[in-house]
Amino acid sequence: TPYGRKIRVDREFAYRAVNYIVQGTASDMMKEAIVECNSYLRELDKRIYVLMTIHDELIMEGHIDDVTEEIKTELATRMTDTKGHLALSMAVDFKTTTTNWAEKA
């Protein structure tokens, strides 16, 4: 992958390599985003925490008084920074809720 992960593919199933590279790269990006966001949130010492991932979503939970537009902007920057591994731009969409995850808007 662009992040340096080696993927072994049996020659008989070489057609699978493209998907492995795409999925592996997405996985590497998500792992890096989790680490970057968690490190940033720990530095802030706010009541905002990285909880989990669901497919291509990074779920965070925070106290409503601690979540600011400045923090959202910084998190978006850290989530999209590929550190030169990829030359692409990505959008980050924040959805919030004060009741439960099923009602995020």
Coordinates of C-alpha atoms in Angstrom, one line a residue:
T1 CA 0.0 0.0 0.0
P2 CA 1.1 3.6 -0.2
Y3 CA 1.8 3.4 3.6
G4 CA 4.2 0.5 3.1
R5 CA 2.1 -2.4 4.0
K6 CA 3.1 -5.5 2.1
I7 CA 0.3 -7.6 0.7
R8 CA 1.0 -11.2 -0.4
V9 CA -1.3 -12.5 -3.1
D10 CA -1.3 -16.0 -4.6
R11 CA -0.7 -15.7 -8.4
E12 CA -3.8 -17.7 -8.9
F13 CA -5.8 -14.9 -7.3
A14 CA -3.9 -11.9 -8.7
Y15 CA -7.1 -10.2 -9.6
R16 CA -7.8 -9.7 -5.9
A17 CA -4.7 -7.6 -5.5
V18 CA -6.4 -4.3 -6.6
N19 CA -9.1 -4.7 -3.9
Y20 CA -6.5 -5.6 -1.3
I21 CA -4.6 -2.5 -2.0
V22 CA -7.7 -0.3 -1.9
Q23 CA -9.0 -1.8 1.3
G24 CA -5.5 -2.0 2.9
T25 CA -4.9 1.7 2.1
A26 CA -8.3 2.7 3.6
S27 CA -7.4 0.7 6.7
D28 CA -4.1 2.3 7.0
M29 CA -5.7 5.8 6.7
M30 CA -8.3 5.0 9.3
K31 CA -5.7 3.7 11.8
E32 CA -3.6 6.8 11.3
A33 CA -6.6 9.1 11.8
I34 CA -7.5 7.3 15.0
V35 CA -4.0 7.8 16.4
E36 CA -3.8 11.5 15.3
C37 CA -7.2 12.4 16.6
N38 CA -6.7 10.6 19.9
S39 CA -3.3 12.3 20.4
Y40 CA -4.8 15.7 19.7
L41 CA -7.8 15.2 22.0
R42 CA -5.5 14.0 24.9
E43 CA -3.4 17.2 24.4
L44 CA -6.5 19.3 24.8
D45 CA -7.5 17.6 28.0
K46 CA -11.2 18.0 27.0
R47 CA -14.1 15.6 27.6
I48 CA -14.0 14.3 24.0
Y49 CA -13.0 10.7 23.3
V50 CA -12.5 8.5 20.2
L51 CA -14.8 5.6 20.8
M52 CA -14.8 3.3 17.8
T53 CA -15.0 3.0 14.0
I54 CA -17.9 1.8 12.0
H55 CA -16.9 1.1 8.4
D56 CA -15.6 4.5 7.2
E57 CA -16.8 6.5 10.3
L58 CA -14.8 7.5 13.3
I59 CA -17.2 7.8 16.2
M60 CA -16.3 10.2 19.0
E61 CA -18.1 11.2 22.1
G62 CA -17.8 14.5 23.9
H63 CA -19.4 16.9 26.3
I64 CA -21.4 19.5 24.5
D65 CA -19.6 22.3 26.2
D66 CA -16.2 21.0 25.0
V67 CA -17.0 20.5 21.3
T68 CA -16.1 23.6 19.4
E69 CA -15.8 24.5 15.7
E70 CA -12.1 25.0 16.2
I71 CA -11.7 21.5 17.5
K72 CA -13.8 20.1 14.6
T73 CA -11.7 21.9 12.1
E74 CA -8.5 20.6 13.6
L75 CA -9.8 17.0 13.8
A76 CA -10.8 17.3 10.1
T77 CA -7.3 18.4 9.2
R78 CA -5.8 15.5 11.1
M79 CA -8.1 13.0 9.6
T80 CA -7.4 14.1 6.0
D81 CA -3.6 14.5 6.3
T82 CA -2.0 11.5 4.6
K83 CA 1.5 12.8 5.3
G84 CA 2.4 12.6 1.7
H85 CA 1.3 9.0 1.2
L86 CA -1.5 9.9 -1.2
A87 CA -2.2 12.9 -3.4
L88 CA -5.9 13.3 -3.0
S89 CA -8.3 15.5 -1.1
M90 CA -11.0 14.1 1.1
A91 CA -14.0 15.6 2.8
V92 CA -14.8 15.1 6.4
D93 CA -18.4 15.4 7.5
F94 CA -19.3 15.9 11.1
K95 CA -22.7 14.9 12.4
T96 CA -23.7 15.5 15.9
T97 CA -26.5 14.4 18.3
T98 CA -27.3 15.1 21.9
T99 CA -29.6 12.1 22.3
N100 CA -28.3 8.9 20.5
W101 CA -26.3 7.9 17.5
A102 CA -29.3 6.9 15.5
E103 CA -30.5 10.5 15.4
K104 CA -27.3 12.2 14.3
A105 CA -27.7 15.0 11.8

